[in-house]
Structure formats: C-alpha cells, structure tokens
Tab-separated table of C-alpha atoms in Angstrom:
chain	number	residue	atom	x	y	z
A	233	MET	CA	-0.025	0.064	0.053
A	234	LYS	CA	1.296	3.415	-0.875
A	235	ALA	CA	2.289	5.600	2.046
A	236	LEU	CA	-0.068	8.217	3.095
A	237	LEU	CA	0.777	11.350	1.256
A	238	ALA	CA	1.694	14.451	3.227
A	239	PHE	CA	-1.006	16.997	2.544
A	240	TRP	CA	-0.734	19.513	5.457
A	241	GLY	CA	-0.686	22.875	3.711
A	242	VAL	CA	-3.668	25.114	3.171
A	243	ILE	CA	-4.173	25.673	-0.555
A	244	ALA	CA	-3.243	29.132	-1.475
A	245	ALA	CA	-5.671	31.551	-2.985
A	246	SER	CA	-3.842	31.336	-6.324
A	247	GLY	CA	-4.974	27.632	-6.619
A	248	CYS	CA	-1.524	26.088	-5.907
A	249	GLY	CA	-1.393	22.647	-4.354
A	250	GLU	CA	-2.178	19.077	-5.051
A	251	GLY	CA	-5.787	19.593	-5.698
A	252	ALA	CA	-8.624	17.257	-5.281
A	253	LYS	CA	-6.670	14.164	-6.464
A	254	GLY	CA	-4.137	14.611	-3.616
A	255	GLY	CA	-1.278	13.311	-5.734
A	256	CYS	CA	-2.934	10.059	-6.592
A	257	PRO	CA	-3.269	9.468	-10.366
A	258	ALA	CA	-6.301	7.914	-11.963
A	259	LEU	CA	-6.164	4.075	-12.751
A	260	ALA	CA	-7.468	2.303	-15.707
A	261	SER	CA	-11.277	2.541	-16.581
A	262	CYS	CA	-11.802	-0.371	-18.889
A	263	GLY	CA	-15.106	-1.403	-17.366
A	264	GLY	CA	-15.777	-5.133	-17.320
A	265	ASP	CA	-17.694	-7.398	-14.793
A	266	PRO	CA	-17.230	-6.561	-11.119
A	267	VAL	CA	-19.519	-9.372	-9.918
A	268	GLY	CA	-17.765	-11.253	-6.972
A	269	THR	CA	-16.154	-10.722	-3.554
A	270	TRP	CA	-12.927	-8.641	-3.512
A	271	SER	CA	-10.951	-8.429	-0.279
A	272	VAL	CA	-7.275	-8.579	-0.988
A	273	ILE	CA	-5.691	-5.030	-1.098
A	274	ASP	CA	-3.099	-5.040	-3.783
A	275	ASP	CA	-2.532	-1.409	-3.759
A	276	SER	CA	-4.262	1.921	-2.684
A	277	CYS	CA	-3.575	5.641	-2.670
A	278	GLN	CA	-4.930	7.810	0.127
A	279	PHE	CA	-4.135	11.388	0.906
A	280	GLN	CA	-4.298	13.524	3.970
A	281	PRO	CA	-7.502	15.856	3.924
A	282	VAL	CA	-6.734	19.542	4.459
A	283	ARG	CA	-6.812	20.566	8.083
A	284	PRO	CA	-9.190	23.380	8.943
A	285	ALA	CA	-7.720	26.749	9.519
A	286	GLN	CA	-6.967	27.691	13.009
A	287	PRO	CA	-9.382	30.192	14.547
A	288	VAL	CA	-7.732	33.338	16.050
A	289	ASP	CA	-9.366	33.157	19.516
A	290	VAL	CA	-11.516	30.924	21.749
A	291	THR	CA	-14.800	32.731	20.801
A	292	ALA	CA	-14.398	31.368	17.212
A	293	PHE	CA	-14.874	27.792	18.505
A	294	GLY	CA	-18.160	25.954	19.191
A	295	THR	CA	-18.880	23.082	21.470
A	296	ILE	CA	-18.546	19.791	19.584
A	297	THR	CA	-20.915	17.333	21.359
A	298	PRO	CA	-21.173	14.410	21.064
A	299	PRO	CA	-17.901	12.979	19.658
A	300	THR	CA	-18.564	11.381	16.182
A	301	ALA	CA	-16.776	8.953	14.049
A	302	MET	CA	-15.070	10.588	11.086
A	303	ILE	CA	-12.316	10.151	8.491
A	304	VAL	CA	-11.412	13.833	8.385
A	305	PRO	CA	-9.482	14.850	11.476
A	306	PRO	CA	-11.006	17.145	14.033
A	307	GLN	CA	-9.316	20.458	14.701
A	308	PRO	CA	-6.176	19.790	16.644
A	309	ASN	CA	-5.323	21.319	20.040
A	310	PRO	CA	-3.372	24.537	18.965
A	311	VAL	CA	0.039	25.353	20.221
A	312	VAL	CA	-0.344	28.620	22.268
A	313	LEU	CA	1.675	30.231	25.116
A	314	GLN	CA	-1.446	30.753	27.274
A	315	GLN	CA	-4.194	28.210	27.086
A	316	THR	CA	-7.725	28.954	28.224
A	317	THR	CA	-9.583	26.558	30.436
A	318	SER	CA	-12.479	25.676	28.186
A	319	GLY	CA	-13.483	25.086	24.523
A	320	ASP	CA	-11.196	23.563	21.889
A	321	TRP	CA	-8.152	24.943	23.521
A	322	CYS	CA	-8.493	22.066	25.957
A	323	SER	CA	-9.986	19.689	23.278
A	324	ASN	CA	-13.408	20.408	24.920
A	325	LEU	CA	-12.323	18.394	27.981
A	326	VAL	CA	-14.773	18.361	30.951
A	327	TYR	CA	-13.060	16.215	33.584
A	328	THR	CA	-14.414	15.888	37.180
A	329	GLU	CA	-13.806	13.819	40.294
A	330	ASN	CA	-17.297	13.783	41.833
A	331	PRO	CA	-16.542	11.420	43.568
A	332	ASP	CA	-14.826	9.272	40.998
A	333	PRO	CA	-12.758	10.460	37.979
A	334	GLU	CA	-15.114	11.047	34.964
A	335	VAL	CA	-14.828	12.696	31.553
A	336	LEU	CA	-18.083	14.300	30.512
A	337	ASN	CA	-16.936	15.585	27.199
A	338	VAL	CA	-13.824	15.618	25.115
A	339	VAL	CA	-12.758	15.631	21.382
A	340	LEU	CA	-9.430	13.986	21.099
A	341	TRP	CA	-7.222	15.001	18.052
A	342	HIS	CA	-6.452	12.180	15.669
A	343	ASP	CA	-4.667	11.992	12.361
A	344	ALA	CA	-6.449	10.811	9.229
A	345	PRO	CA	-6.593	7.007	9.619
A	346	LEU	CA	-5.247	4.642	6.868
A	347	LEU	CA	-7.180	2.034	5.065
A	348	THR	CA	-6.254	-1.305	6.644
A	349	THR	CA	-8.881	-3.827	5.364
A	350	ALA	CA	-11.503	-3.769	2.611
A	351	LYS	CA	-14.190	-6.153	1.551
A	352	LEU	CA	-16.408	-5.359	-1.494
A	353	THR	CA	-19.068	-7.747	-2.790
A	354	PHE	CA	-20.972	-7.004	-6.077
A	355	GLY	CA	-23.873	-9.424	-6.523
A	356	PRO	CA	-25.346	-10.732	-9.745
A	357	ASP	CA	-28.623	-9.292	-8.485
A	358	PHE	CA	-26.993	-5.805	-8.600
A	359	SER	CA	-26.923	-5.475	-4.865
A	360	TYR	CA	-23.533	-4.517	-3.256
A	361	LEU	CA	-21.914	-4.605	0.184
A	362	THR	CA	-18.890	-2.544	1.152
A	363	ALA	CA	-16.852	-2.937	4.400
A	364	LEU	CA	-13.812	-0.748	5.041
A	365	THR	CA	-11.664	-0.368	8.123
A	366	PHE	CA	-9.395	2.684	8.703
A	367	SER	CA	-6.921	2.968	11.608
A	368	THR	CA	-4.210	5.046	12.897
A	369	VAL	CA	-2.199	1.975	14.103
A	370	GLY	CA	1.396	2.201	13.109
A	371	LEU	CA	1.435	5.948	12.600
A	372	PRO	CA	3.922	7.863	14.825
A	373	ALA	CA	2.617	8.602	18.304
A	374	GLN	CA	3.042	12.364	17.854
A	375	ARG	CA	0.445	12.292	15.096
A	376	ASN	CA	-2.120	10.790	17.534
A	377	THR	CA	-1.422	12.702	20.787
A	378	THR	CA	-3.552	15.216	22.641
A	379	HIS	CA	-1.953	17.456	25.181
A	380	PHE	CA	-3.913	18.615	28.259
A	381	ALA	CA	-2.401	21.621	30.106
A	382	PRO	CA	-2.732	21.599	33.958
A	383	ARG	CA	-5.490	24.236	33.835
A	384	CYS	CA	-7.499	22.018	31.483
A	385	LEU	CA	-7.432	19.192	34.091
A	386	LEU	CA	-8.373	21.579	36.952
A	387	ALA	CA	-10.976	23.637	35.094
A	388	ASN	CA	-13.983	21.867	36.451
A	389	GLY	CA	-12.927	21.380	40.050
A	390	ALA	CA	-11.116	18.099	40.025
A	391	PRO	CA	-9.017	18.285	43.291
A	392	SER	CA	-6.339	15.721	42.411
A	393	PRO	CA	-6.097	14.914	38.736
A	394	THR	CA	-3.442	12.525	37.524
A	395	CYS	CA	-2.618	11.268	34.050
A	396	ALA	CA	-3.472	7.674	35.149
A	397	LYS	CA	-6.901	8.779	36.285
A	398	LEU	CA	-7.450	10.805	33.105
A	399	ALA	CA	-6.570	7.793	30.900
A	400	THR	CA	-9.090	5.689	32.675
A	401	ALA	CA	-11.784	8.180	32.546
A	402	LEU	CA	-11.083	8.840	28.759
A	403	ALA	CA	-11.424	5.009	28.047
A	404	SER	CA	-14.680	4.885	30.003
A	405	PHE	CA	-15.949	7.982	28.187
A	406	TYR	CA	-15.471	6.467	24.635
A	407	MET	CA	-16.986	3.075	25.669
A	408	SER	CA	-20.195	4.532	27.089
A	409	SER	CA	-23.426	4.119	25.157
A	410	LYS	CA	-25.500	7.325	25.025
A	411	PRO	CA	-28.755	7.753	23.023
A	412	GLY	CA	-28.016	9.389	19.703
A	413	VAL	CA	-24.327	9.292	20.113
A	414	ILE	CA	-22.184	7.886	17.286
A	415	PRO	CA	-19.193	6.662	19.309
A	416	ALA	CA	-15.598	7.435	18.085
A	417	ASN	CA	-13.424	4.288	18.467
A	418	PHE	CA	-10.480	5.154	20.499
A	419	ASP	CA	-8.272	2.161	21.939
A	420	GLN	CA	-4.978	1.780	23.688
A	421	ILE	CA	-5.475	5.117	25.550
A	422	ASP	CA	-2.395	5.951	27.564
A	423	CYS	CA	-1.737	9.376	29.391
A	424	GLY	CA	1.769	10.259	30.573
A	425	ASP	CA	3.167	13.266	32.491
A	426	ALA	CA	3.905	16.230	30.360
A	427	SER	CA	6.799	18.740	30.954
A	428	ASP	CA	4.313	21.492	31.966
A	429	GLY	CA	2.625	19.339	34.619
A	430	GLY	CA	-0.233	18.339	32.370
A	431	CYS	CA	-0.839	15.080	30.470
A	432	ASP	CA	0.080	13.827	26.919
A	433	CYS	CA	-2.447	11.177	25.913
A	434	THR	CA	-1.668	8.771	23.020
A	435	TYR	CA	-4.169	6.193	21.396
A	436	VAL	CA	-5.243	4.334	18.379
A	437	TYR	CA	-8.261	5.629	16.323
A	438	THR	CA	-10.340	3.197	14.195
A	439	VAL	CA	-13.304	3.822	11.945
A	440	ALA	CA	-15.282	1.046	10.417
A	441	VAL	CA	-17.384	2.146	7.382
A	442	SER	CA	-19.943	-0.094	5.821
A	443	ASP	CA	-22.346	0.533	2.891
A	444	SER	CA	-25.004	-1.388	1.035
A	445	GLY	CA	-27.336	-0.559	-1.917
A	446	MET	CA	-27.717	-1.305	-5.648
A	447	TRP	CA	-25.140	-0.991	-8.335
A	448	LYS	CA	-24.902	-0.879	-12.133
A	449	ALA	CA	-22.123	-0.490	-14.790
A	450	ASP	CA	-22.119	2.069	-17.527
A	451	GLY	CA	-18.976	1.577	-19.631
A	452	GLY	CA	-15.962	2.240	-17.425
A	453	SER	CA	-18.043	3.815	-14.629
A	454	LEU	CA	-19.551	1.925	-11.679
A	455	LEU	CA	-22.799	3.540	-10.220
A	456	GLN	CA	-23.791	2.932	-6.605
A	457	ASP	CA	-27.030	4.011	-4.926
A	458	SER	CA	-26.528	3.604	-1.139
A	459	THR	CA	-29.403	2.581	1.060
A	460	LEU	CA	-27.507	2.001	4.430
A	461	PHE	CA	-24.341	3.817	5.249
A	462	LEU	CA	-22.776	3.131	8.672
A	463	TYR	CA	-19.861	4.585	10.598
A	464	ASN	CA	-18.776	2.278	13.525
A	465	GLY	CA	-22.155	0.469	13.179
A	466	THR	CA	-24.274	3.610	13.406
A	467	ALA	CA	-26.055	5.413	10.639
A	468	VAL	CA	-24.520	8.934	10.033
A	469	ALA	CA	-26.992	10.948	7.851
A	470	ALA	CA	-24.474	13.889	7.645
A	471	GLN	CA	-21.762	11.770	6.169
A	472	SER	CA	-23.914	9.317	3.987
A	473	PRO	CA	-23.824	9.613	0.257
A	474	ALA	CA	-26.571	12.038	-0.811
A	475	THR	CA	-26.407	11.181	-4.559
A	476	THR	CA	-25.441	8.287	-6.839
A	477	LEU	CA	-21.775	7.441	-6.344
A	478	GLU	CA	-19.774	7.194	-9.641
A	479	THR	CA	-16.545	5.361	-9.724
A	480	SER	CA	-14.117	4.635	-12.602
A	481	PHE	CA	-13.344	0.940	-12.584
A	482	CYS	CA	-11.560	-1.751	-14.550
A	483	ALA	CA	-12.311	-5.491	-13.799
A	484	ARG	CA	-9.741	-7.655	-15.562
A	485	GLY	CA	-6.976	-10.164	-14.974
A	486	GLY	CA	-8.350	-11.034	-11.509
A	487	ALA	CA	-8.186	-7.593	-10.241
A	488	LEU	CA	-10.599	-4.753	-9.633
A	489	GLN	CA	-9.156	-1.166	-9.926
A	490	LEU	CA	-11.284	1.655	-8.676
A	491	THR	CA	-10.664	5.391	-8.902
A	492	GLY	CA	-12.751	8.273	-7.410
A	493	ASN	CA	-14.616	9.967	-10.399
A	494	ARG	CA	-13.298	13.279	-11.753
A	495	GLY	CA	-10.665	13.694	-9.127
A	496	GLY	CA	-12.889	12.813	-6.278
A	497	SER	CA	-12.589	10.299	-3.533
A	498	LEU	CA	-13.865	6.734	-3.428
A	499	PHE	CA	-17.215	5.794	-1.682
A	500	GLY	CA	-17.758	9.343	-0.567
A	501	ILE	CA	-14.783	9.028	1.822
A	502	LEU	CA	-12.581	12.015	1.711
A	503	GLY	CA	-8.976	11.145	0.992
A	504	LEU	CA	-9.407	7.611	-0.395
A	505	ARG	CA	-8.540	7.983	-4.018
A	506	THR	CA	-7.724	4.706	-5.677
A	507	LEU	CA	-7.948	1.046	-4.625
A	508	VAL	CA	-6.813	-2.194	-6.373
A	509	LEU	CA	-8.422	-5.378	-5.059
A	510	ALA	CA	-8.229	-9.095	-5.796
A	511	PRO	CA	-10.487	-12.013	-4.756
A	512	PRO	CA	-9.728	-13.891	-1.544
A	513	PRO	CA	-7.531	-16.886	-1.909
C-alpha cells in the first residue's frame, strides 16, 4: 500500500497545491464485470485531507458534542503560550472527580486513519456490500497525541487529577453508550506526565465504514446507490452519500481497479482516491 501522502498545507488563493486528487493518479477505467467478492488489497492511494484553518481566539470555537466517528481529522489542539480553560483550547475536555474520575466531554485530536482492510461484494442481482476499516495503528505517536495543560485538568474542580486517572476516564467515556451518540473508536489510551505538569495522551483511532445498496455498470463507470451507510455500526446521515456514487473501474486479469470519479474520492470517503483489489484466496 502506498504511504499516506503528506498534505498538510492550506491551498493558497492562487490555486496552487495538489488539488482534489491529492497526488493520486487515476487508474485504468476499462469497465468489465465486477461481480464477486474482493478483499485482498493489492494497492491503494490515500491522501491527507486539508486541516481546517486555526481560529484566532476561543470565541471562534463551538462546542462539539457528542464526539462522532469521522475520517477527516477534527481540529487539533493549537500550540499557544497561554491556554484557556475551556473550549477547543482544551480539546473540549470536561473532567471531574465527583466523587470518581469522569470525563463528561472531550474531542481527542487524531490524524487521518489509513485504510487497513477492505471487502467489496458485487452481486449478480445488482446489490452490493462494502466494508472498510481505517486505523491510525502504526502511525507515529506524535500524530495521535492530545496534550492537556494543567489548567484543562483543573478547570471543572477536580481536586487531584493525575494522568493515570485521566486515561481511565477517557477510556470509559468512549466506551459509554448514550442515546443518539455515534461513538468514536479510540483504543490503547495511555496518558503520561507532560513537561508542563499536564498530560500527553496517545491512542489508536479506528473507523469502520460499511455501505450497502444497488449497483450498475455504465461503460468504465460503476454507479452505486446507497441504502444504508454506517460509521462504526451507526447510521450517520450527515456523512452518508446524498447522490449516486460514480466510480471509474476496471475489472480484468483477476483484479478490480477503482478510482474516484473526476478527481474525487472513493465511496464518498474524503482522502481515499484509488484502490486495487483481488478475490480472497
């Protein structure tokens, strides 16, 4: 699998930059018959979506509740000389000890996860199933770390916060089931002492995306109409495809090549540009 392409810069007003393709060239679009199950990833190209611009002050931030599963990274905790005690400057952390350590709200920064597994099934009845897993496992720790300054830990009256307590409370927060909440999947949460007396928390972030619906081929284009789109097992209307997905494809020689149409991404997932699959052995 090709390495995740660096795509950190904000595109200049002049239009310079890698553009929608993110440096991933289109694959062949010969058409063919995609019927079958495809699950062995021979190759893929994925790029880093552009991070949002940093607001100038805390009033520009809104409260992000509840945490949701996503591919595009949330706004990272900014590097500032003087952090405030609320809002995104503290990654929306609400930590209490009343009486036990508890996280009531938080939005952990994570880098864009990489595609790790894929299974696509195109049936002869023109139904399809797609299951993709993205994970930050293997990425450098600094690309999946949130720093909490001491004032962030003390802001809500916790008398004796420690990094060990925070790690336990974070794990409990992301495991909890709340009505209407689409849980973000953070695992291997570990918080250590930071040089400023706060905590640096590292973790692995995973997103499972599944889709089902009906497909048809039109020359070198694969058209998909989604009927059920799930992020981590929960329907996410805001991130579900609103129109027919069109993908350039080529099914030949025991391989299925897919490219996001007209410079776009595959399956409506920002950043995933091309994919080459083979049937399971």
